[in-house]
């Protein structure tokens, strides 16, 4: 799926700004058929929850309505008019005047509607988008709605981050010519100093296609005729972690000398491979340093914000991080584009977080409902999960920064049904993209002894909290537990191990001379104890701390104004641990610590 761009044959209009806004209980039936009768306006892009002071809005479970008036540019006569919603969390319905033009399930991937038949160049229309935040056992992520004694509906789910909802990404209107490019896929290879670029251009109707490859200076380095093929770039400059280099693939639909449509797809030439216990980028072993993140900022919630994006990348670079995981859902496309340009390596995750009812039983393994059953995660959940994977790969396949797919965070992997649930999803991911490794992350409840699915995946991604949820405050024990855990996996599998989460909640300003959880010193010492264990295991190919920054969660006794495992506060000030990471990571430069055993 192409990201809309203005090109010589396409125009793009942003519909961001203030929209009329109401929750469903505040307006009557079929509110899209008239001007929304509401005193409220909400900013787009942003989650709506924290924009208002009314808890009935913040905690509303169900649909909300956004509406605005849109004028189609007068020069668009004869063009196709497409409306694109960057994300409607978790389900969206789009109306142009009285007509339903699009419906989409899945809160973090874009969707579009061709509204050419409903609108006219120069004309105005009423655009209404209904967004529903409900999570059930057949959505991704899953959740459950219950009704309180006083009749309020409440939402529960098996992830800790706040269920921010609304239109958190841009809404855009764009034009394309009647015969146009619908999609482009680029797959690159490296053959010594030559880059290979296999491309495929999909068009809306049979048409003559030509492509040109331009280097970063704009010089043409390869060209071909035809909608698919392979071109070669001599003396190629590969895309490398920390040293990004991007080429343009200029695709054109031509009729003789006339260009009917043109779209430029950026790409980088790089390869990714898992060989034995190593993770190779361009044939060289890569050691991940970085974070699990969230799209989470005050007031905006999960709303995309370019200033935070720039600043977060600056802070990551400052710590010496070379990578992050899009925990726990696909991030805005702008995030991946900046990662492409800055050479930051990305593990791209679906929104399948919390396919796990064993968490209800806790670390003590108390009885809990089965995760995989007709009444819990079932065939419909898996179908929604498969669709989430399809949409993720369709959107992000061309980003050189994306080196691995992560199809689920901390699912239940030891229960009956886990293998039946995951095997087809792994197969699907490999079919959609044979070029990238596939992973999921394993929670503390998944051990090398009880796990039923690790062999299906390429990399063992472990989320481990020794010294926090286990051996709390006892870092000597934590270090031995961590090492024993790693050794267990190493003995059973010849696969790279990536520590995708480890972290400790920390209140900035709280200090102690002793190993006291919640202090800044403890967070730093916790990380160091874990690092010593990682460094003793040769199969560990990286470490991503949980979390980059403090983030908002649902209310709960484990959380003090959110999850405080951030190395930075929610307003991006460093805790002491940020300096600990900077000292370790700055010198690594993508290589494994030399002390490694
Ligand atoms: C995890 C989850 C993450 C939580 C974290 C925590 O294992 O993957 O979403 O926020 O633990 O802090 O408990």
Short mmCIF file of N, CA and C in Angstrom, two decimals, residues 294-366:
data_model
loop_
_atom_site.label_atom_id
_atom_site.label_comp_id
_atom_site.label_asym_id
_atom_site.label_seq_id
_atom_site.Cartn_x
_atom_site.Cartn_y
_atom_site.Cartn_z
N UNK A 294 6.66 3.36 22.97
CA UNK A 294 5.22 3.50 22.78
C UNK A 294 5.00 4.79 22.01
N UNK A 295 3.91 4.85 21.27
CA UNK A 295 3.46 6.15 20.77
C UNK A 295 2.65 6.71 21.92
N UNK A 296 3.23 7.60 22.68
CA UNK A 296 2.58 8.05 23.90
C UNK A 296 3.18 9.37 24.35
N UNK A 297 2.35 10.40 24.37
CA UNK A 297 2.80 11.70 24.89
C UNK A 297 1.64 12.35 25.63
N UNK A 298 1.96 13.30 26.54
CA UNK A 298 0.87 13.96 27.26
C UNK A 298 -0.09 14.64 26.27
N UNK A 299 -1.34 14.67 26.64
CA UNK A 299 -2.44 15.31 25.90
C UNK A 299 -2.75 14.62 24.57
N UNK A 300 -1.72 14.38 23.74
CA UNK A 300 -1.97 13.75 22.43
C UNK A 300 -2.24 12.26 22.53
N UNK A 301 -1.88 11.62 23.65
CA UNK A 301 -2.05 10.17 23.74
C UNK A 301 -1.19 9.49 22.69
N UNK A 302 -1.83 8.75 21.77
CA UNK A 302 -1.07 8.07 20.72
C UNK A 302 -1.00 8.89 19.45
N UNK A 303 -1.37 10.16 19.54
CA UNK A 303 -1.36 11.00 18.34
C UNK A 303 0.05 11.19 17.82
N UNK A 304 0.20 11.06 16.50
CA UNK A 304 1.53 11.25 15.92
C UNK A 304 1.95 12.71 16.05
N UNK A 305 3.20 12.92 16.40
CA UNK A 305 3.72 14.27 16.59
C UNK A 305 5.15 14.31 16.06
N UNK A 306 5.39 15.12 15.02
CA UNK A 306 6.71 15.17 14.39
C UNK A 306 7.80 15.67 15.34
N UNK A 307 7.44 16.61 16.25
CA UNK A 307 8.47 17.15 17.15
C UNK A 307 8.94 16.08 18.12
N UNK A 308 8.00 15.32 18.67
CA UNK A 308 8.41 14.21 19.55
C UNK A 308 9.20 13.16 18.76
N UNK A 309 8.79 12.94 17.53
CA UNK A 309 9.51 11.95 16.71
C UNK A 309 10.98 12.35 16.56
N UNK A 310 11.20 13.60 16.19
CA UNK A 310 12.58 14.07 16.00
C UNK A 310 13.34 13.98 17.32
N UNK A 311 12.68 14.43 18.39
CA UNK A 311 13.37 14.45 19.68
C UNK A 311 13.67 13.04 20.19
N UNK A 312 12.72 12.13 20.04
CA UNK A 312 12.95 10.74 20.48
C UNK A 312 14.13 10.13 19.74
N UNK A 313 14.21 10.38 18.45
CA UNK A 313 15.33 9.83 17.67
C UNK A 313 16.66 10.45 18.12
N UNK A 314 16.62 11.75 18.45
CA UNK A 314 17.82 12.40 18.97
C UNK A 314 18.26 11.73 20.27
N UNK A 315 17.29 11.50 21.14
CA UNK A 315 17.62 10.89 22.44
C UNK A 315 18.11 9.46 22.26
N UNK A 316 17.50 8.74 21.33
CA UNK A 316 17.97 7.36 21.10
C UNK A 316 19.42 7.39 20.63
N UNK A 317 19.69 8.28 19.69
CA UNK A 317 21.06 8.38 19.17
C UNK A 317 22.03 8.77 20.29
N UNK A 318 21.55 9.67 21.15
CA UNK A 318 22.39 10.16 22.28
C UNK A 318 22.77 8.99 23.20
N UNK A 319 21.84 8.05 23.39
CA UNK A 319 22.16 6.90 24.26
C UNK A 319 23.01 5.87 23.53
N UNK A 320 23.16 6.01 22.23
CA UNK A 320 23.89 5.00 21.47
C UNK A 320 22.97 3.87 21.00
N UNK A 321 21.66 4.09 21.06
CA UNK A 321 20.71 3.07 20.57
C UNK A 321 20.78 3.02 19.05
N UNK A 322 20.73 1.81 18.51
CA UNK A 322 20.73 1.68 17.05
C UNK A 322 19.42 1.07 16.54
N UNK A 323 18.46 0.83 17.46
CA UNK A 323 17.26 0.10 17.04
C UNK A 323 16.11 0.32 18.02
N UNK A 324 14.90 -0.02 17.59
CA UNK A 324 13.76 -0.10 18.51
C UNK A 324 12.74 -1.07 17.93
N UNK A 325 11.82 -1.48 18.80
CA UNK A 325 10.70 -2.34 18.38
C UNK A 325 9.44 -1.51 18.45
N UNK A 326 8.56 -1.65 17.48
CA UNK A 326 7.33 -0.85 17.48
C UNK A 326 6.32 -1.51 18.42
N UNK A 327 6.70 -1.56 19.69
CA UNK A 327 5.83 -2.14 20.71
C UNK A 327 4.61 -1.26 20.88
N UNK A 328 3.47 -1.76 20.95
CA UNK A 328 2.94 -3.06 20.66
C UNK A 328 1.91 -2.97 19.54
N UNK A 329 2.31 -2.28 18.47
CA UNK A 329 1.41 -2.04 17.33
C UNK A 329 2.24 -1.33 16.24
N UNK A 330 1.76 -1.33 15.02
CA UNK A 330 2.49 -0.60 13.98
C UNK A 330 2.47 0.91 14.27
N UNK A 331 3.62 1.55 14.16
CA UNK A 331 3.69 3.00 14.41
C UNK A 331 3.34 3.77 13.13
N UNK A 332 3.19 5.08 13.30
CA UNK A 332 2.89 5.94 12.15
C UNK A 332 3.97 5.78 11.08
N UNK A 333 3.58 5.89 9.83
CA UNK A 333 4.54 5.70 8.73
C UNK A 333 5.70 6.70 8.78
N UNK A 334 5.43 7.89 9.30
CA UNK A 334 6.49 8.91 9.41
C UNK A 334 7.65 8.40 10.28
N UNK A 335 7.33 7.55 11.26
CA UNK A 335 8.35 7.03 12.17
C UNK A 335 9.31 6.13 11.38
N UNK A 336 8.73 5.27 10.55
CA UNK A 336 9.57 4.34 9.78
C UNK A 336 10.36 5.09 8.71
N UNK A 337 9.75 6.12 8.15
CA UNK A 337 10.48 6.89 7.13
C UNK A 337 11.71 7.57 7.74
N UNK A 338 11.55 8.10 8.95
CA UNK A 338 12.71 8.74 9.58
C UNK A 338 13.76 7.69 9.95
N UNK A 339 13.30 6.53 10.38
CA UNK A 339 14.25 5.43 10.67
C UNK A 339 15.01 5.06 9.40
N UNK A 340 14.31 5.02 8.27
CA UNK A 340 14.98 4.74 6.98
C UNK A 340 16.08 5.77 6.72
N UNK A 341 15.74 7.05 6.95
CA UNK A 341 16.68 8.12 6.62
C UNK A 341 17.83 8.20 7.61
N UNK A 342 17.59 7.76 8.85
CA UNK A 342 18.63 7.91 9.87
C UNK A 342 19.38 6.61 10.16
N UNK A 343 19.01 5.55 9.49
CA UNK A 343 19.74 4.30 9.70
C UNK A 343 19.44 3.64 11.03
N UNK A 344 18.22 3.84 11.54
CA UNK A 344 17.82 3.17 12.78
C UNK A 344 17.12 1.86 12.38
N UNK A 345 17.46 0.79 13.06
CA UNK A 345 16.93 -0.53 12.73
C UNK A 345 15.63 -0.76 13.50
N UNK A 346 14.62 -1.31 12.80
CA UNK A 346 13.29 -1.43 13.40
C UNK A 346 12.81 -2.89 13.37
N UNK A 347 12.27 -3.33 14.49
CA UNK A 347 11.51 -4.58 14.54
C UNK A 347 10.06 -4.15 14.53
N UNK A 348 9.32 -4.60 13.53
CA UNK A 348 7.98 -4.07 13.26
C UNK A 348 6.94 -5.05 13.80
N UNK A 349 6.10 -4.56 14.72
CA UNK A 349 5.21 -5.46 15.46
C UNK A 349 3.74 -5.21 15.10
N UNK A 350 2.97 -6.28 15.10
CA UNK A 350 1.52 -6.15 14.93
C UNK A 350 0.90 -5.70 16.26
N UNK A 351 -0.41 -5.48 16.23
CA UNK A 351 -1.10 -5.07 17.47
C UNK A 351 -1.53 -6.28 18.31
N UNK A 352 -0.98 -7.45 17.99
CA UNK A 352 -1.41 -8.66 18.72
C UNK A 352 -0.67 -8.77 20.06
N UNK A 353 -1.09 -7.96 21.00
CA UNK A 353 -0.51 -8.00 22.34
C UNK A 353 -1.58 -8.56 23.27
N UNK A 354 -1.20 -9.49 24.12
CA UNK A 354 -2.15 -9.98 25.12
C UNK A 354 -2.99 -11.17 24.68
N UNK A 355 -2.48 -11.95 23.69
CA UNK A 355 -3.16 -13.20 23.37
C UNK A 355 -2.71 -14.18 24.44
N UNK A 356 -3.18 -13.95 25.63
CA UNK A 356 -2.60 -14.67 26.77
C UNK A 356 -3.50 -14.54 27.99
N UNK A 357 -4.24 -15.57 28.29
CA UNK A 357 -5.06 -15.55 29.50
C UNK A 357 -4.32 -16.15 30.68
N UNK A 358 -3.15 -16.74 30.40
CA UNK A 358 -2.34 -17.26 31.50
C UNK A 358 -1.89 -16.13 32.40
N UNK A 359 -1.81 -14.91 31.84
CA UNK A 359 -1.39 -13.78 32.68
C UNK A 359 -2.37 -13.54 33.82
N UNK A 360 -3.63 -13.96 33.60
CA UNK A 360 -4.64 -13.82 34.66
C UNK A 360 -4.21 -14.65 35.87
N UNK A 361 -3.57 -15.77 35.60
CA UNK A 361 -3.10 -16.65 36.67
C UNK A 361 -1.80 -16.16 37.30
N UNK A 362 -1.14 -15.21 36.65
CA UNK A 362 0.08 -14.63 37.20
C UNK A 362 1.26 -15.59 37.17
N UNK A 363 2.38 -15.13 37.73
CA UNK A 363 3.60 -15.94 37.72
C UNK A 363 3.44 -17.19 38.57
N UNK A 364 2.48 -17.14 39.52
CA UNK A 364 2.23 -18.31 40.37
C UNK A 364 1.44 -19.39 39.65
N UNK A 365 0.97 -19.10 38.44
CA UNK A 365 0.27 -20.11 37.64
C UNK A 365 -1.09 -20.50 38.20
N UNK A 366 -1.82 -19.53 38.80
CA UNK A 366 -3.16 -19.84 39.31
C UNK A 366 -4.08 -20.24 38.16
#
